[in-house]
């Protein structure tokens, strides 16, 4: 059986925890594991721009003894001329895994459907599950646990980060709050999936339209750009609709006094978060960005071990 990581709930609570434990071990012993020695190649495909994901996968694959093959869709046959399914049939004969940043989740599902090597979602319009592994490693480092913590996301509720927070947070037994305007609510089907998971793990999912009420007593405060890739034409409308969800010092003060602030980056300073908060003492964004490397290495090690 081949294990893929297309959305956060592809992992059970125990599996998520195992990968985070492994990530902490790998962070402490960076060059200790070489499952890609040979070297084997991992294809890392980008339909959208990236800094962190590109660098952390390239470095992580090299750290694991392998070779990263970075492919821009614009210079490949994928994305118009060749289907994800046919592309996967070609790649699986030559690479150990496929990492893909794309638009529609359906493309990833097609890519993974009959593929013998792990397929990893490096961000889609719907989810950003690799980022959540890094965020959760960071939260565990600063808070010592995940289950029982209250994590609040403010901003665009239909954002891929929100959908991933809903599923990954529920899986971890966290209390996930999302504060957003009524017109920017998360996908109802994903909320329902997260609710069903939370019932099993002791977590919860709550949606708010009042940012102050949502942040009250939170352990972790999270936001993301108001203008995700592909939504640039909507910038003016989004800034108008989302301005009261900006994370500033006044809002941050409503969270617990030892609350931490996360942002997957890139940030639009002055829009979804003020410089005072993102550069302030509660911000752990640089740990979070570094942890992409360690978390994704652990994910690749785990997926390769569980495939075959
Ligand atoms: N957070 C994140 O995925 O950043 P990039 O878009 O730079 O990869
Ligand atoms: N929600 C953002 C995340 C960027 C890493 C986007 O999709 O553009």
Short mmCIF file of C-alpha atoms and ligand atoms in Angstrom, two decimals:
data_model
loop_
_atom_site.label_atom_id
_atom_site.label_comp_id
_atom_site.label_asym_id
_atom_site.label_seq_id
_atom_site.Cartn_x
_atom_site.Cartn_y
_atom_site.Cartn_z
CA UNK A 1 0.00 0.00 0.00
CA UNK A 2 1.16 3.52 -0.76
CA UNK A 3 0.62 6.25 1.81
CA UNK A 4 -0.04 9.76 0.52
CA UNK A 5 -0.43 13.08 2.35
CA UNK A 6 -3.03 15.09 0.47
CA UNK A 7 -4.96 16.55 3.39
CA UNK A 8 -4.38 16.77 7.13
CA UNK A 9 -6.81 14.02 8.06
CA UNK A 10 -4.91 11.49 5.99
CA UNK A 11 -3.10 10.96 9.33
CA UNK A 12 -4.71 9.62 12.49
CA UNK A 13 -3.99 11.33 15.80
CA UNK A 14 -1.39 8.63 16.61
CA UNK A 15 0.27 8.95 13.19
CA UNK A 16 0.38 12.73 13.39
CA UNK A 17 1.97 12.49 16.82
CA UNK A 18 4.48 9.88 15.60
CA UNK A 19 5.58 12.14 12.72
CA UNK A 20 5.96 15.13 15.06
CA UNK A 21 8.06 13.01 17.46
CA UNK A 22 10.20 11.95 14.51
CA UNK A 23 10.52 15.58 13.39
CA UNK A 24 11.85 16.54 16.82
CA UNK A 25 14.38 13.68 16.66
CA UNK A 26 15.46 14.66 13.14
CA UNK A 27 15.82 18.29 14.21
CA UNK A 28 18.15 17.18 17.03
CA UNK A 29 20.19 14.95 14.67
CA UNK A 30 19.91 16.61 11.30
CA UNK A 31 21.99 14.25 9.14
CA UNK A 32 21.21 11.01 10.99
CA UNK A 33 18.76 9.52 8.49
CA UNK A 34 19.44 8.73 4.82
CA UNK A 35 16.43 6.81 3.44
CA UNK A 36 16.98 8.44 0.03
CA UNK A 37 20.66 7.37 -0.17
CA UNK A 38 21.50 6.04 -3.60
CA UNK A 39 20.79 8.81 -4.27
CA UNK A 40 17.09 8.53 -5.04
CA UNK A 41 15.25 11.48 -6.58
CA UNK A 42 12.10 13.24 -5.34
CA UNK A 43 10.08 15.31 -7.84
CA UNK A 44 8.93 18.65 -6.38
CA UNK A 45 6.45 20.33 -8.74
CA UNK A 46 5.23 23.93 -8.51
CA UNK A 47 2.17 25.37 -10.25
CA UNK A 48 2.35 28.39 -7.88
CA UNK A 49 5.16 30.52 -6.45
CA UNK A 50 7.08 29.45 -3.34
CA UNK A 51 10.09 30.31 -1.21
CA UNK A 52 9.80 28.22 1.99
CA UNK A 53 8.30 25.10 0.45
CA UNK A 54 10.79 25.03 -2.41
CA UNK A 55 13.79 25.53 -0.13
CA UNK A 56 12.69 23.24 2.68
CA UNK A 57 11.85 20.33 0.38
CA UNK A 58 15.06 20.77 -1.64
CA UNK A 59 17.22 20.97 1.48
CA UNK A 60 15.27 18.22 3.26
CA UNK A 61 15.57 15.77 0.35
CA UNK A 62 19.33 16.47 0.15
CA UNK A 63 19.64 16.00 3.94
CA UNK A 64 17.97 12.59 3.58
CA UNK A 65 20.60 11.55 1.01
CA UNK A 66 18.47 12.18 -2.06
CA UNK A 67 18.31 14.55 -5.01
CA UNK A 68 15.47 17.08 -5.39
CA UNK A 69 14.16 17.56 -8.92
CA UNK A 70 12.36 20.91 -8.87
CA UNK A 71 9.88 21.22 -11.74
CA UNK A 72 7.97 24.37 -12.71
CA UNK A 73 4.70 23.42 -14.32
CA UNK A 74 5.12 26.20 -16.85
CA UNK A 75 8.14 24.35 -18.26
CA UNK A 76 6.60 20.87 -18.15
CA UNK A 77 3.80 19.01 -19.95
CA UNK A 78 1.69 18.95 -16.76
CA UNK A 79 -0.98 21.63 -16.60
CA UNK A 80 -2.73 21.42 -19.91
CA UNK A 81 -0.94 18.96 -22.17
CA UNK A 82 -0.72 15.94 -19.85
CA UNK A 83 -3.00 14.75 -17.07
CA UNK A 84 -1.86 14.37 -13.43
CA UNK A 85 -2.55 10.64 -13.77
CA UNK A 86 -0.33 10.13 -16.84
CA UNK A 87 2.36 12.35 -15.29
CA UNK A 88 2.34 10.17 -12.17
CA UNK A 89 2.70 6.98 -14.27
CA UNK A 90 5.87 8.43 -15.79
CA UNK A 91 7.34 9.81 -12.57
CA UNK A 92 6.71 6.75 -10.37
CA UNK A 93 9.10 4.67 -12.50
CA UNK A 94 11.95 7.05 -11.67
CA UNK A 95 11.38 8.93 -8.41
CA UNK A 96 10.85 7.91 -4.76
CA UNK A 97 8.08 10.44 -4.08
CA UNK A 98 6.14 13.28 -5.72
CA UNK A 99 5.60 16.64 -3.99
CA UNK A 100 3.15 18.99 -5.74
CA UNK A 101 1.94 22.55 -5.11
CA UNK A 102 -1.14 23.12 -7.23
CA UNK A 103 -4.57 24.73 -7.46
CA UNK A 104 -7.39 22.16 -7.35
CA UNK A 105 -7.28 19.40 -4.75
CA UNK A 106 -8.83 17.14 -7.42
CA UNK A 107 -5.53 17.17 -9.33
CA UNK A 108 -3.69 15.80 -6.30
CA UNK A 109 -6.34 13.13 -5.82
CA UNK A 110 -5.92 12.11 -9.46
CA UNK A 111 -2.12 12.17 -9.17
CA UNK A 112 -2.23 9.86 -6.14
CA UNK A 113 -5.02 7.55 -7.28
CA UNK A 114 -3.02 4.66 -8.72
CA UNK A 115 0.49 5.82 -7.95
CA UNK A 116 3.02 3.52 -6.30
CA UNK A 117 5.09 6.32 -4.71
CA UNK A 118 3.89 8.74 -2.00
CA UNK A 119 2.27 11.97 -3.24
CA UNK A 120 2.56 14.98 -0.90
CA UNK A 121 0.38 18.10 -1.09
CA UNK A 122 2.72 21.10 -0.93
CA UNK A 123 -0.33 23.46 -0.89
CA UNK A 124 -3.55 23.44 -2.84
CA UNK A 125 -6.45 25.88 -2.96
CA UNK A 126 -8.05 23.83 -0.16
CA UNK A 127 -5.25 22.68 2.15
CA UNK A 128 -1.65 23.29 3.26
CA UNK A 129 -0.98 20.18 5.37
CA UNK A 130 2.85 20.33 5.33
CA UNK A 131 2.63 23.79 6.90
CA UNK A 132 0.47 22.38 9.69
CA UNK A 133 3.07 19.77 10.60
CA UNK A 134 5.59 22.61 10.95
CA UNK A 135 3.14 24.72 12.93
CA UNK A 136 2.37 21.84 15.28
CA UNK A 137 6.06 21.05 15.80
CA UNK A 138 6.50 24.72 16.71
CA UNK A 139 3.51 24.73 19.08
CA UNK A 140 4.78 21.58 20.78
CA UNK A 141 8.21 23.16 21.23
CA UNK A 142 6.74 26.27 22.86
CA UNK A 143 3.76 24.77 24.69
CA UNK A 144 4.80 21.15 25.29
CA UNK A 145 1.52 19.72 23.97
CA UNK A 146 -1.23 20.07 21.39
CA UNK A 147 -4.31 18.35 22.84
CA UNK A 148 -6.45 20.68 24.92
CA UNK A 149 -4.87 23.90 23.62
CA UNK A 150 -7.06 26.61 22.09
CA UNK A 151 -5.83 27.82 18.70
CA UNK A 152 -7.57 30.74 17.02
CA UNK A 153 -7.26 31.67 13.35
CA UNK A 154 -8.35 35.16 12.30
CA UNK A 155 -8.94 36.41 8.77
CA UNK A 156 -10.04 34.69 5.58
CA UNK A 157 -12.00 31.70 6.84
CA UNK A 158 -12.01 30.03 3.41
CA UNK A 159 -8.21 30.06 3.28
CA UNK A 160 -6.29 26.80 2.74
CA UNK A 161 -4.57 27.33 6.12
CA UNK A 162 -7.94 27.44 7.88
CA UNK A 163 -9.09 24.19 6.32
CA UNK A 164 -5.83 22.58 7.38
CA UNK A 165 -6.09 24.01 10.90
CA UNK A 166 -9.62 22.62 11.18
CA UNK A 167 -8.62 19.09 10.19
CA UNK A 168 -5.16 18.94 11.77
CA UNK A 169 -6.27 20.70 14.96
CA UNK A 170 -9.26 18.41 15.40
CA UNK A 171 -7.00 15.41 14.76
CA UNK A 172 -4.65 16.62 17.50
CA UNK A 173 -7.50 17.14 20.00
CA UNK A 174 -7.18 20.93 19.96
CA UNK A 175 -9.96 23.48 20.32
CA UNK A 176 -9.92 25.22 16.94
CA UNK A 177 -11.59 28.61 16.65
CA UNK A 178 -11.96 30.46 13.36
CA UNK A 179 -12.96 34.13 13.31
CA UNK A 180 -13.95 35.54 9.93
CA UNK A 181 -16.66 37.61 8.23
CA UNK A 182 -19.87 35.77 7.30
CA UNK A 183 -18.91 35.96 3.59
CA UNK A 184 -15.53 34.31 4.20
CA UNK A 185 -16.55 31.18 6.11
CA UNK A 186 -14.73 27.84 5.75
CA UNK A 187 -16.07 25.11 3.47
CA UNK A 188 -18.99 23.51 5.34
CA UNK A 189 -17.93 19.99 4.34
CA UNK A 190 -14.50 20.49 5.88
CA UNK A 191 -16.03 21.93 9.06
CA UNK A 192 -18.26 18.84 9.25
CA UNK A 193 -15.25 16.54 8.75
CA UNK A 194 -13.34 18.40 11.47
CA UNK A 195 -16.33 18.21 13.82
CA UNK A 196 -16.55 14.45 13.32
CA UNK A 197 -12.83 14.05 14.09
CA UNK A 198 -13.05 16.32 17.15
CA UNK A 199 -15.77 14.11 18.64
CA UNK A 200 -13.24 11.25 18.63
CA UNK A 201 -10.24 13.21 19.94
CA UNK A 202 -11.82 15.50 22.55
CA UNK A 203 -11.14 18.59 20.46
CA UNK A 204 -13.68 21.08 19.16
CA UNK A 205 -14.37 23.43 16.27
CA UNK A 206 -16.09 26.82 16.71
CA UNK A 207 -16.73 29.56 14.16
CA UNK A 208 -16.98 33.23 15.16
CA UNK A 209 -17.66 36.51 13.41
CA UNK A 210 -16.37 38.56 16.36
CA UNK A 211 -12.55 38.48 16.47
CA UNK A 212 -12.38 39.67 20.09
CA UNK A 213 -14.65 36.91 21.34
CA UNK A 214 -12.66 34.32 19.37
CA UNK A 215 -9.23 35.36 20.67
CA UNK A 216 -10.30 35.55 24.31
CA UNK A 217 -8.20 33.08 26.35
CA UNK A 218 -6.42 31.53 23.34
CA UNK A 219 -3.08 29.73 23.64
CA UNK A 220 -2.15 30.20 20.00
CA UNK A 221 -3.15 33.01 17.61
CA UNK A 222 -2.74 32.44 13.86
CA UNK A 223 -3.38 34.42 10.73
CA UNK A 224 -2.49 34.28 7.03
CA UNK A 225 -2.53 36.62 4.08
CA UNK A 226 -5.93 38.01 3.14
CA UNK A 227 -4.99 37.58 -0.53
CA UNK A 228 -4.01 34.00 -1.24
CA UNK A 229 -2.31 33.08 -4.50
CA UNK A 230 -4.84 33.27 -7.32
CA UNK A 231 -7.04 35.83 -5.52
CA UNK A 232 -5.00 38.94 -6.33
CA UNK A 233 -7.90 40.52 -8.29
CA UNK A 234 -10.03 40.52 -5.10
CA UNK A 235 -7.49 42.44 -3.01
CA UNK A 236 -9.49 45.66 -2.51
CA UNK A 237 -12.69 43.84 -1.54
CA UNK A 238 -10.80 41.52 0.80
CA UNK A 239 -8.98 44.32 2.58
CA UNK A 240 -12.30 46.10 3.12
CA UNK A 241 -14.06 42.98 4.40
CA UNK A 242 -11.27 41.65 6.60
CA UNK A 243 -9.81 44.80 8.18
CA UNK A 244 -11.40 44.22 11.60
CA UNK A 245 -9.66 40.80 11.76
CA UNK A 246 -6.15 42.32 11.67
CA UNK A 247 -4.01 40.87 14.48
CA UNK A 248 -2.71 43.90 16.38
CA UNK A 249 -1.36 44.31 19.90
CA UNK A 250 -4.79 45.15 21.29
CA UNK A 251 -6.33 41.94 19.91
CA UNK A 252 -3.29 39.87 20.93
CA UNK A 253 -3.69 41.15 24.50
CA UNK A 254 -7.04 39.34 24.74
CA UNK A 255 -5.30 35.97 24.31
CA UNK A 256 -3.53 34.31 27.26
CA UNK A 257 -0.52 36.30 28.44
CA UNK A 258 1.80 33.48 27.30
CA UNK A 259 0.04 32.99 23.95
CA UNK A 260 2.19 32.56 20.86
CA UNK A 261 1.62 34.03 17.39
CA UNK A 262 2.07 32.03 14.16
CA UNK A 263 1.96 32.97 10.49
CA UNK A 264 2.91 30.60 7.66
CA UNK A 265 4.41 33.53 5.70
CA UNK A 266 4.69 35.37 3.40
CA UNK A 267 3.04 38.15 5.45
CA UNK A 268 1.48 41.39 4.24
CA UNK A 269 2.62 43.49 7.19
CA UNK A 270 0.06 46.12 8.12
CA UNK A 271 -2.78 44.10 6.64
CA UNK A 272 -3.51 40.79 8.42
CA UNK A 273 -0.93 41.51 11.14
CA UNK A 274 0.91 44.54 12.45
CA UNK A 275 4.72 44.65 12.54
CA UNK A 276 4.45 45.13 16.29
CA UNK A 277 2.90 41.65 16.67
CA UNK A 278 4.80 39.73 13.99
CA UNK A 279 8.12 41.11 15.24
CA UNK A 280 7.06 41.05 18.89
CA UNK A 281 8.00 38.71 21.75
CA UNK A 282 5.03 36.38 21.26
CA UNK A 283 5.80 35.71 17.61
CA UNK A 284 7.45 32.37 16.78
CA UNK A 285 7.37 32.75 13.00
CA UNK A 286 11.07 32.07 12.36
CA UNK A 287 10.96 28.81 14.33
CA UNK A 288 7.84 27.97 12.36
CA UNK A 289 9.56 28.65 9.01
CA UNK A 290 12.60 26.57 10.01
CA UNK A 291 10.38 23.73 11.16
CA UNK A 292 9.09 23.24 7.60
CA UNK A 293 12.43 21.51 6.99
CA UNK A 294 12.34 19.16 9.97
CA UNK A 295 8.63 18.36 9.73
CA UNK A 296 8.76 17.55 6.01
CA UNK A 297 11.86 15.38 6.44
CA UNK A 298 9.96 13.41 9.09
CA UNK A 299 6.93 13.19 6.82
CA UNK A 300 9.01 11.83 3.93
CA UNK A 301 10.81 9.30 6.17
CA UNK A 302 7.47 8.14 7.57
CA UNK A 303 5.67 7.91 4.22
CA UNK A 304 8.57 5.95 2.68
CA UNK A 305 8.62 3.57 5.67
CA UNK A 306 4.86 3.03 5.40
CA UNK A 307 4.82 2.45 1.64
CA UNK A 308 5.76 -0.77 -0.05
N1 LIG B 1 4.45 29.11 3.91
C1 LIG B 1 4.74 28.76 2.64
O1 LIG B 1 4.28 27.74 2.13
O2 LIG B 1 5.58 29.62 2.02
P1 LIG B 1 5.99 29.59 0.48
O3 LIG B 1 4.79 30.00 -0.32
O4 LIG B 1 7.12 30.57 0.37
O5 LIG B 1 6.41 28.19 0.12
N1 LIG B 2 -3.02 31.06 1.92
C1 LIG B 2 -1.76 31.36 1.28
C2 LIG B 2 -0.67 30.53 1.86
C3 LIG B 2 0.70 30.82 1.30
C4 LIG B 2 1.77 29.94 1.84
C5 LIG B 2 -1.89 31.13 -0.23
O1 LIG B 2 -2.49 30.14 -0.62
O2 LIG B 2 -1.40 31.97 -0.99
#
